[in-house]
Coordinates of C-alpha atoms in Angstrom, one line a residue:
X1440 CA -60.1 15.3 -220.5
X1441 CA -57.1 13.3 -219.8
X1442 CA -55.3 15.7 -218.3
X1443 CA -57.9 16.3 -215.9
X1444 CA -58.5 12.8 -215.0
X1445 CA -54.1 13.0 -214.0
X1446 CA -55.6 16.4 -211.9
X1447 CA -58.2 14.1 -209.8
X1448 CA -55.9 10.8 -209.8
X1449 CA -53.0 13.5 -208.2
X1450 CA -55.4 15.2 -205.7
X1451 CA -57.3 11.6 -204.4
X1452 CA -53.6 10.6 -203.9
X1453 CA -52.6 13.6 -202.2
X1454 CA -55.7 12.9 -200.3
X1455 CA -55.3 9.8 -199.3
X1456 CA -51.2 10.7 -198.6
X1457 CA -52.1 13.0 -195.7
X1458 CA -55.4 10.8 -194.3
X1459 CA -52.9 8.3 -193.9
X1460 CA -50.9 10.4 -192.1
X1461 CA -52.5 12.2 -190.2
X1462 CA -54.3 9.3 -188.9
X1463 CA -50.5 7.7 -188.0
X1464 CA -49.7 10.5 -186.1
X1465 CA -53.0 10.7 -184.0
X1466 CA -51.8 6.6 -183.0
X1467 CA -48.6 7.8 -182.3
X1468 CA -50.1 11.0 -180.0
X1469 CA -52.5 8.9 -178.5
X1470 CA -49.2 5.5 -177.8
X1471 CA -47.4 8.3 -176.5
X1472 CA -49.6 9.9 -174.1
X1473 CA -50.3 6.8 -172.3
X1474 CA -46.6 5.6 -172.1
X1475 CA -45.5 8.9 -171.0
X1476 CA -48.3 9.4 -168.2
X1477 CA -47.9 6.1 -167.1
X1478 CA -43.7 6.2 -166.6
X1479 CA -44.4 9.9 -164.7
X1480 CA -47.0 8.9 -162.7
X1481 CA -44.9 5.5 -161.8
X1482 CA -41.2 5.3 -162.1
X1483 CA -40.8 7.1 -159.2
X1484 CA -42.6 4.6 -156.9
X1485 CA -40.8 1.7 -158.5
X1486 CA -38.1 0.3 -156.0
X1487 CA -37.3 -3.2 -154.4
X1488 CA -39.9 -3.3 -151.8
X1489 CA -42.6 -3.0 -154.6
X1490 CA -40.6 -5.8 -156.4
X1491 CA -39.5 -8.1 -153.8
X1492 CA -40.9 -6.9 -150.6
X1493 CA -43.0 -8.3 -148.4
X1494 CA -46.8 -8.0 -148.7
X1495 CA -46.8 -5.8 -144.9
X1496 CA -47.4 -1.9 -144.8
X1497 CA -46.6 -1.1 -148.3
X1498 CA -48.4 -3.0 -151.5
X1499 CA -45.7 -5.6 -153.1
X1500 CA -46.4 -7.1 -156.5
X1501 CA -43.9 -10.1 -155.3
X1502 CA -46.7 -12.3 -155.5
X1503 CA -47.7 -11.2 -159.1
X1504 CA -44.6 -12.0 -160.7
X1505 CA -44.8 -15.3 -159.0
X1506 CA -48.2 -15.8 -160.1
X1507 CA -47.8 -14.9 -163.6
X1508 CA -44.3 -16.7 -164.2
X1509 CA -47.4 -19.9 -163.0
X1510 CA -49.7 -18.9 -165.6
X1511 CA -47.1 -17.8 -168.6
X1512 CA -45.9 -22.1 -167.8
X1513 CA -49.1 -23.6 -168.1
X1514 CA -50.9 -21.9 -170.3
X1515 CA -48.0 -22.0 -172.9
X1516 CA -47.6 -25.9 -172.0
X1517 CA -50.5 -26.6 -173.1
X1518 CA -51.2 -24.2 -175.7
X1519 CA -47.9 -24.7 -177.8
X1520 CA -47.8 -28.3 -178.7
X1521 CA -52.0 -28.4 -178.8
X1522 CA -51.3 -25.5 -181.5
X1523 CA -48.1 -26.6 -183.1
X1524 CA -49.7 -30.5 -184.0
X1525 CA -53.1 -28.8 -184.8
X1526 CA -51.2 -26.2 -187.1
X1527 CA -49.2 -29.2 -188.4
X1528 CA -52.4 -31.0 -189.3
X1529 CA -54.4 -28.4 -191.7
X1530 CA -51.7 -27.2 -193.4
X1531 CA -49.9 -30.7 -194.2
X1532 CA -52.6 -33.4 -194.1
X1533 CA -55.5 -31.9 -195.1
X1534 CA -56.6 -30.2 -198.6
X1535 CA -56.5 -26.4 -197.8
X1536 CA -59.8 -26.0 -200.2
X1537 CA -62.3 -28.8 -197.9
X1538 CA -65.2 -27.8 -196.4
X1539 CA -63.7 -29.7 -193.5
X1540 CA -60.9 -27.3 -193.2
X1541 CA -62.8 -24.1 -193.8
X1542 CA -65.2 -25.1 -190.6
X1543 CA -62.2 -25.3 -188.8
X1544 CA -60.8 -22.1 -189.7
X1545 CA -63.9 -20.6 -189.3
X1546 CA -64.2 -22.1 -185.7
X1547 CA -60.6 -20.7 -185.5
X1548 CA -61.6 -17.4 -186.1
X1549 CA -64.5 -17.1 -183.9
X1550 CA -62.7 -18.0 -180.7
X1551 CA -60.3 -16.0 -181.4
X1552 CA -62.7 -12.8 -181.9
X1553 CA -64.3 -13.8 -178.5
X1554 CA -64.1 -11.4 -176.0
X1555 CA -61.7 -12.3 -173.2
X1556 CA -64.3 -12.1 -170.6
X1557 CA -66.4 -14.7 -171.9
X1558 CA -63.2 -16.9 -171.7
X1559 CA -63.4 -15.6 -167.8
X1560 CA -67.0 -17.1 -167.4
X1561 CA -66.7 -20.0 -169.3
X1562 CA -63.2 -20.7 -167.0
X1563 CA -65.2 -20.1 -164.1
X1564 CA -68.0 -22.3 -164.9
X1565 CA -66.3 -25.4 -166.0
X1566 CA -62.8 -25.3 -163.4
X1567 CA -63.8 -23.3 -160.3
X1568 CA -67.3 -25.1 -160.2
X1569 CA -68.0 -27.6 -162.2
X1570 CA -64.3 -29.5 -161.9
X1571 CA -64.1 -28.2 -158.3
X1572 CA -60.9 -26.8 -158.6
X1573 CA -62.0 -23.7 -156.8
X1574 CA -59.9 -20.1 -157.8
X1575 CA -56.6 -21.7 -158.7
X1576 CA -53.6 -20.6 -161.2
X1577 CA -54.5 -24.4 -162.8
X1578 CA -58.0 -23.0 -163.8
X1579 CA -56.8 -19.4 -164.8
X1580 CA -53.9 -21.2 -166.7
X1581 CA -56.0 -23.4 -168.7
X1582 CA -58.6 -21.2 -169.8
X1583 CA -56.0 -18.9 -170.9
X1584 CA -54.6 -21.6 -172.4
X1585 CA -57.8 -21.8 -174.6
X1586 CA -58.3 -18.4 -175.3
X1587 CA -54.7 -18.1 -177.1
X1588 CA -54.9 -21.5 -178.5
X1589 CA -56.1 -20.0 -181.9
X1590 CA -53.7 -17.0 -181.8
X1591 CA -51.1 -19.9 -182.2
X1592 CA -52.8 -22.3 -184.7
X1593 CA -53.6 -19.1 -187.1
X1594 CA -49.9 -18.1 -187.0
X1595 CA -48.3 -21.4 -187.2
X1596 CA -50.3 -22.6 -190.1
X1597 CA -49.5 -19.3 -192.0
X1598 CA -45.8 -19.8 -191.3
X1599 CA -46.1 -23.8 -192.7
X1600 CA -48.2 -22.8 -195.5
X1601 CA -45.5 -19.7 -196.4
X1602 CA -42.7 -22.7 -196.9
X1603 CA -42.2 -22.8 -200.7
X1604 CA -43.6 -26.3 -202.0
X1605 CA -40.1 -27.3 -204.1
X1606 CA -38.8 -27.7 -200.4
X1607 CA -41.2 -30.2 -199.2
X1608 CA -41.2 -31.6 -202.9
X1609 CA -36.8 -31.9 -202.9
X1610 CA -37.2 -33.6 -199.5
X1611 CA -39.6 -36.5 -201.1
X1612 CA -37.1 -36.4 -203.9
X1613 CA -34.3 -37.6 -201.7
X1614 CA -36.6 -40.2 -200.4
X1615 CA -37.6 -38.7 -196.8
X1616 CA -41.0 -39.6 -195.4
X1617 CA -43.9 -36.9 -194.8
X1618 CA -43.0 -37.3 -191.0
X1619 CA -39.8 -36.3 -191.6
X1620 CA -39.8 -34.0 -194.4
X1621 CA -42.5 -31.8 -191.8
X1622 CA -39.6 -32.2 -188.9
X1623 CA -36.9 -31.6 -190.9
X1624 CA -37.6 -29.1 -193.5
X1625 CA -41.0 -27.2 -192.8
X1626 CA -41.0 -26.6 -189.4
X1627 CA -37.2 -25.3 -189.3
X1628 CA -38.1 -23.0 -192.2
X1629 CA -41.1 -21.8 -190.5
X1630 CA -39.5 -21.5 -187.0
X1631 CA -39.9 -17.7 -187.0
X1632 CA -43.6 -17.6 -187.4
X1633 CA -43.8 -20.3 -185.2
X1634 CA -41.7 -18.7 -182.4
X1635 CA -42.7 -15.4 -182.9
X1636 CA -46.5 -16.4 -182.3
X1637 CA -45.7 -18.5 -179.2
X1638 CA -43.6 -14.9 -177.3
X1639 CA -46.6 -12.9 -178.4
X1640 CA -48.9 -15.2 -176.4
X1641 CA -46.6 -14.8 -173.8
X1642 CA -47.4 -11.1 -173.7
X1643 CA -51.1 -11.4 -174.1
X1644 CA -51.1 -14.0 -171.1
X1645 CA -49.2 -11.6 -169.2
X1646 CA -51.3 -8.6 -170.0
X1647 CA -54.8 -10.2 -169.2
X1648 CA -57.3 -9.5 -166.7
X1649 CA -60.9 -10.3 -167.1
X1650 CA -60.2 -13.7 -167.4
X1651 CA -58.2 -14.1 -163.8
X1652 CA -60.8 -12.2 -162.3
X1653 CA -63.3 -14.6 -162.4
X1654 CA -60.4 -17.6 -162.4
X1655 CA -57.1 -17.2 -160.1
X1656 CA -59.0 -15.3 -156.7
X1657 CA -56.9 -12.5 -156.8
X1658 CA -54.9 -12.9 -154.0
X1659 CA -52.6 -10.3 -154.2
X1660 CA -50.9 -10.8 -150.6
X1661 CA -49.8 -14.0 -150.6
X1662 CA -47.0 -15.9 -152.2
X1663 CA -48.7 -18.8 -154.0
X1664 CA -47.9 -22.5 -152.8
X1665 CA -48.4 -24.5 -156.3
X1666 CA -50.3 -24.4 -159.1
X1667 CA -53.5 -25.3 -157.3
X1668 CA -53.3 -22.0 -155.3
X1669 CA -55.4 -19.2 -156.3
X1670 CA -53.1 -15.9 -156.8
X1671 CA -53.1 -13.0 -159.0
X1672 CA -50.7 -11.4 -161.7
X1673 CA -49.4 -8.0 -162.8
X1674 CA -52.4 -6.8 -164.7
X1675 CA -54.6 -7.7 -161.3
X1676 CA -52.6 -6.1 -159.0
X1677 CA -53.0 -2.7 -161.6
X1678 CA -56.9 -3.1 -161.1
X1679 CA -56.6 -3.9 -157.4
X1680 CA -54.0 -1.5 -156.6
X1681 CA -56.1 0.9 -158.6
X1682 CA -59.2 0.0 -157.0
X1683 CA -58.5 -0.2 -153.6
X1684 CA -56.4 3.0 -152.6
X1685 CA -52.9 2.6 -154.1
X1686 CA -52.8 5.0 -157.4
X1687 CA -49.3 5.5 -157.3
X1688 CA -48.2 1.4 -157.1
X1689 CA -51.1 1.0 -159.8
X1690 CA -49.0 3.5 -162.0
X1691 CA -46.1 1.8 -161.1
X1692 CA -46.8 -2.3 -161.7
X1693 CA -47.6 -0.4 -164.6
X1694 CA -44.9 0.6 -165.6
X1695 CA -43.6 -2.8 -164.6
X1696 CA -46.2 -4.6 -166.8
X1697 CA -45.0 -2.4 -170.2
X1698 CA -41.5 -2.8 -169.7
X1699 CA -42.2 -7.0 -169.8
X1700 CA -44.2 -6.3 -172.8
X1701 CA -42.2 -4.4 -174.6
X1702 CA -38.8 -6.8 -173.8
X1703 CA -41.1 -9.3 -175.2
X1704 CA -41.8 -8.1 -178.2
X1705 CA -38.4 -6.7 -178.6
X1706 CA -37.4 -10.4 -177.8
X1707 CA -39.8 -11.9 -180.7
X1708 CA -38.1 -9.8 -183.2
X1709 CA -34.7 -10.2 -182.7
X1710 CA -35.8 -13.9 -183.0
X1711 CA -37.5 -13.7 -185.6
X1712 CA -34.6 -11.8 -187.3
X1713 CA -32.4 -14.8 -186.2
X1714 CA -34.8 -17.9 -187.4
X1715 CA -35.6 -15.7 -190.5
X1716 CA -31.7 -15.7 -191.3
X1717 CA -31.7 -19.5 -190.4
X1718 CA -34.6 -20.3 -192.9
X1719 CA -32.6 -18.3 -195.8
X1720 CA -29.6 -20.4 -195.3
X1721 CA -31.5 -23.4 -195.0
X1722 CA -32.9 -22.6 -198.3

């Protein structure tokens, strides 16, 4: 009997072994089939006119890079510290068990299950009409600003709530203040989390579309004046390009668009490497 209990035990590993795999290497098929179609179909149409040319004869994604350097600025100006403090306030002034603080978390975790396009119509509603700001980067930068908001109170509070108690608990020991102990001990031992989460949103702002559809104008052939301009970004000049005639500068702002994300994401581990080191020699 026992030994043919080991006999199932050994096979529903075995079985489980080689789901797991297999499933892993259908990801990897499928990551690597759209990287690889997209750098054939566009590296070769990637050259300084579609950088930094002129919006003329030939499609430039000039304004794009202008527009979303706009949007990466405002929505991460208002997101961060909006975030940081409301990240700041659950996990070290309020009791992690309240009723209070589940509603918020649950709150927390329904806008941040929302689909993006509702973001888009709820951005359109309240900026371009109701606040009369018309299609502007300022709209489209604020309501993305709202749609990562919880991406970065979720992750920050995590990282504070990671920092071992006997740190904040020395700190009052040596007679530091709650103020200070937060600035001077948690958040440099959770600056990882905390600046990982903030480079990620960078990389989701950059990627989005449905909300600047219905937000920024997508105007893809001018160079935006200020923020109050309406413009577009790298994942609307894809669509347009896409839409309108241009397959082969869709491919490659494409191509344009990953290599961003993927620097970024390269850039939030090496820094969280680097903070992570700092936090074990703080501690």
């Amino acid at each position: 009997m026992a030994k043919n209990a080991h006999k199932r035990q050994v096979l529903k590993y075995a079985f489980a072994r080689s789901t797991a795999q297999t499933a892993l290497l259908l990801t990897l098929v499928a990551l690597g089939a759209v990287v690889f179609f997209i750098l054939v179909r566009g590296v070769p149409h990637v050259n300084m006119q579609l950088l930094f040319g002129n919006y003329g004869r030939y499609p430039s994604i000039k304004p794009a890079l202008l527009g979303t350097l706009y949007l990466v600025v405002i929505s991460v100006s208002i997101a961060a510290p909006l975030g940081i403090g409301s990240a700041i306030f659950l996990a070290e002034y309020t009791k992690s068990q309240s009723r209070f603080v589940r509603i918020i978390r649950i709150a927390t975790e329904t806008l941040a299950g929302i689909p993006s396009i509702v973001y888009g119509i709820f951005g359109y509603l309240v900026f371009v009409v109701a606040l009369g700001l018309r299609y502007s980067l300022i709209g489209g930068g604020i309501t993305l600003a709202i749609m990562i908001l919880p991406v970065i109170v979720r992750s920050t509070e995590e990282s504070l709530l990671a920092v071992p108690l006997t740190l904040r608990e020395g700190s009052f020991a040596l007679g530091s203040s709650k103020v200070r102990t937060i600035f001077s001990v948690v958040l440099p031992c959770a600056a990882s989390g905390i600046v990982t989460s903030l480079i990620l949103a960078v990389g989701r702002v950059m990627s989005e579309s449905a909300v600047l559809i219905l937000t920024i104008g997508m105007v893809v052939n001018k160079m935006p004046n200020n923020f109050a301009s309406p413009g577009t970004s790298l994942a609307l000049d894809v669509y347009y390009f896409g839409s309108h005639g241009y397959p082969e500068q869709a491919a490659a702002t494409g191509v344009v668009l990953l290599v961003l994300v993927v620097v970024i994401n390269i850039l939030a581990t090496i820094l969280g490497n680097i903070f992570g080191k700092g936090e074990l020699a703080h501690g």
